[in-house]
Backbone as a ProteinNet text record, in pm:
[ID]
protein_1_A
[PRIMARY]
MPTSRNKTRAVFLAYEAQTLLQQGEIDHSAATAHQALVLAQQIGASRCVRQICDLAPGFNHHQKVQGVGQFLNTVQTAACP
[TERTIARY]
364.4	431.2	396.7	495	467.6	384.6	315.2	228.8	306.4	434.6	515.9	525.6	489.5	494.1	353.8	257.7	120.6	106.9	185.5	176.9	222.7	331.2	379.9	275	213.3	108.7	-9.2	-52.8	-166	-134.7	-15.3	24.8	30.8	89.8	97.3	-41.9	-132.3	-269.5	-339.7	-313.4	-375.1	-329.5	-199.2	-148	-200.8	-212.1	-266.3	-412.2	-489.7	-630.4	-641.4	-554.7	-555.5	-526	-426.6	-390.7	-503.9	-562.9	-674.5	-792.8	-819.7	-928	-900.8	-777.8	-740.1	-749.4	-728.8	-735.5	-877.2	-971.6	-1110.7	-1148.7	-1062.8	-1090.2	-1161.6	-1285.4	-1357.8	-1379.7	-1427.5	-1456.5	-1330.5	-1224.8	-1097.6	-1041.2	-1052.5	-1005.2	-1081	-1212.7	-1294.6	-1257.7	-1238.5	-1202	-1064.3	-971.5	-836.7	-836	-911.5	-920.3	-984.8	-1086.8	-1153.6	-1056.3	-982.5	-884.2	-778.7	-732.5	-631	-685.3	-808	-867.5	-886.5	-937.7	-958.1	-824.5	-724.5	-592.8	-533	-541.9	-488	-557.4	-687.9	-760	-714.3	-695.8	-655.8	-521.7	-430.6	-297.1	-278.9	-382.2	-376.3	-289.1	-286.4	-205.9	-289.4	-292	-382.4	-353.5	-228	-197.3	-245	-234	-281.9	-434.8	-500.3	-646.4	-688	-619	-650.2	-628.5	-519.9	-490.5	-602.7	-651.9	-759.3	-890.2	-917.3	-1039.5	-1040.5	-925.1	-916.4	-956.4	-953.4	-995.9	-1147.8	-1216.7	-1361.5	-1440.3	-1414.3	-1492.3	-1482.8	-1375.6	-1359.7	-1455.7	-1518.1	-1611.8	-1757.8	-1782.9	-1920.2	-2006.2	-1948.6	-2025.9	-2033.3	-1987.9	-1982.3	-2052.1	-2154.4	-2219	-2281.3	-2311.6	-2373.8	-2271.5	-2145.4	-2040	-2016.7	-1998.6	-1978.2	-1862.6	-1887.7	-1784.8	-1775.7	-1829.2	-1818.2	-1899.8	-2021.5	-2105.6	-2042.6	-1985.4	-1919.5	-1801.4	-1721.7	-1607.6	-1654.1	-1752	-1800	-1861.7	-1931.5	-1985.6	-1873.8	-1767.6	-1653.3	-1586.5	-1578.5	-1521.1	-1604.2	-1735.6	-1823	-1803.5	-1782.1	-1764.3	-1621.6	-1531.1	-1389.9	-1361.1	-1459.3	-1437.9	-1317.2	-1324.3	-1213.3	-1191.1	-1064.5	-1031.2	-1070.7
359.6	467.7	598	681.2	806.8	902.2	993.2	1087.1	1174.1	1190.7	1268.9	1200.1	1075.4	998.6	974.9	1057.1	1038	1046.8	1131.9	1142.1	1011.5	955.9	827.2	719.9	722.3	624.8	637.4	758.9	780.1	730.3	758.3	712.5	559.4	500.5	354.4	293.3	349.2	297.7	312.4	421.1	441.2	333.4	304	198.4	61	40.1	-86.4	-102.6	4.6	0.6	-30.1	29.9	5.1	-142.1	-197.5	-337.8	-429.6	-400	-481.9	-476.8	-361	-347.5	-433	-429	-508.9	-658.1	-696.9	-837.4	-883.1	-789.9	-824.9	-824.7	-773.2	-762.3	-628.9	-622	-494.4	-434.2	-513.4	-458.7	-410	-487.4	-447.5	-324.4	-320.8	-207.3	-79.8	-89.9	26.4	81	-8.9	34	101.5	45.2	100	234.4	242.9	368.3	477.1	441.5	538.1	590	499.4	537.8	630.7	596.8	678.5	816.7	822.6	950.3	1041.2	986.4	1067.3	1121.7	1035.7	1078.2	1184.4	1161.8	1257.6	1393.2	1392.3	1518.3	1589.9	1514.8	1574.5	1645.9	1590.2	1649.2	1739	1749.4	1837.8	1785.2	1653	1590.2	1579.7	1686.8	1696.5	1592.4	1560.9	1459.5	1322.2	1294.5	1167	1161.1	1270.1	1276.1	1248.2	1309.7	1288.2	1142.4	1082.7	942.5	852.1	879.3	798.2	824.3	948.3	981.2	912.6	895.7	826.8	680.2	624.1	485.3	469.9	577.2	571	504.2	533.9	468.2	315.3	262.4	118	53	132.9	80.8	94.6	162.5	191.2	67.4	-41.4	-164.4	-251.2	-201.3	-280	-207.6	-131.2	-46.9	-124.6	-252.5	-332.4	-397.2	-386.2	-443.9	-353.5	-417	-343.8	-245.2	-121.2	-17.8	67.3	16.8	90.9	219.7	211.5	330.4	439.5	400.2	497.2	562.9	482.2	537.5	634.4	593.6	679.6	808.1	801.6	923	1017.3	961.6	1042.9	1106.3	1031.9	1085.7	1204.5	1191.2	1300.4	1426.6	1410.9	1528.6	1581	1505.6	1544.4	1649.4	1682.5	1777.8	1733.8	1612.4	1556	1636.2	1655.5	1732.5	1660.5
3621	3552.3	3624.6	3654.4	3725	3640.1	3705.7	3633.5	3536.1	3560	3467	3330.5	3323.3	3198.9	3140.3	3176.6	3129.6	2977.9	2914.3	2768.7	2704.6	2753.7	2704	2727.5	2844.1	2877.3	2780.9	2753.8	2663.7	2523.2	2474.9	2341.1	2337.9	2440.2	2447.4	2446.5	2526.3	2531.8	2397	2327.1	2195.2	2097.4	2096.3	2008.6	2050.3	2179.7	2228.5	2184.8	2194.7	2153.1	2004.3	1925.1	1780.5	1751.4	1816.3	1796.5	1840.4	1954.2	2003.4	1907.1	1852	1755.4	1632.3	1583.9	1466.8	1495.6	1619.3	1658.2	1690.8	1686.6	1713.5	1859.6	1944.2	2088.1	2112.8	2065.7	2060.3	2198.9	2293.5	2426.3	2496.3	2488	2549.5	2478.4	2347.8	2270.4	2307.4	2318.3	2352.5	2490.7	2586.3	2721.6	2721.6	2648	2641.8	2569.3	2459.9	2384.8	2469.9	2544.4	2632.2	2737.3	2798.4	2898.8	2838.4	2720.5	2652.8	2619.8	2571.1	2532.6	2653.3	2760.7	2881.7	2932.9	2936.2	2982	2888.8	2758.9	2661.9	2673.6	2695.9	2713.5	2840.4	2946.8	3075	3064.8	2986.8	2978.9	2856.9	2775	2658.3	2546	2529.8	2424.2	2296.9	2219.4	2104.8	1996.5	1970.4	1868.4	1912.3	2039.1	2091.9	2084.6	2117.5	2106.7	1962.2	1867.3	1725.5	1686	1734.5	1704.5	1754.7	1872.5	1930	1856.7	1824.5	1750	1613.6	1554.7	1425.6	1434.8	1555.2	1574.7	1577.4	1609.6	1631.8	1519.2	1391.8	1286.2	1289	1340.9	1349.6	1447.6	1530.9	1630.6	1586.9	1477.2	1436.9	1417.6	1374.2	1351.4	1476	1587.8	1711.6	1826.5	1796.1	1896.3	2011.6	1991	2097.1	2190	2156.4	2239.5	2360.6	2474	2599	2587.2	2628.7	2630.5	2505.1	2395.4	2269.1	2274.8	2324.4	2333.5	2419	2530.8	2619.1	2547.9	2479.1	2406.6	2298.4	2218.4	2110.1	2162.7	2277.7	2338.8	2381.5	2435.9	2477.2	2356	2247.2	2123.5	2075.7	2080.7	2035.6	2118.1	2246.8	2332.6	2329.8	2269.7	2265.9	2159.6	2077.6	1968.3	1886.7	1839.1	1761.7	1634.6	1602	1481.3	1354.6
[MASK]
+++++++++++++++++++++++++++++++++++++++++++++++++++++++++++++++++++++++++++++++++

């Protein structure tokens, strides 16, 4: 996808992360959510950042799963609304 479509990519990744989390694919979800959050921050997509930040509580019980800590740290520094 071209960089001109980064907002669409970030939104798609956020929805994918949400679905993966619901399916119990915690590590894949955390990696996807992290990627979406970083991209959304880079392009200033505040609604997308909020959507991803809203996923964070779903990871609280999975702190030992690979990638979750990195995602949650990024959420903390993102100044989520």
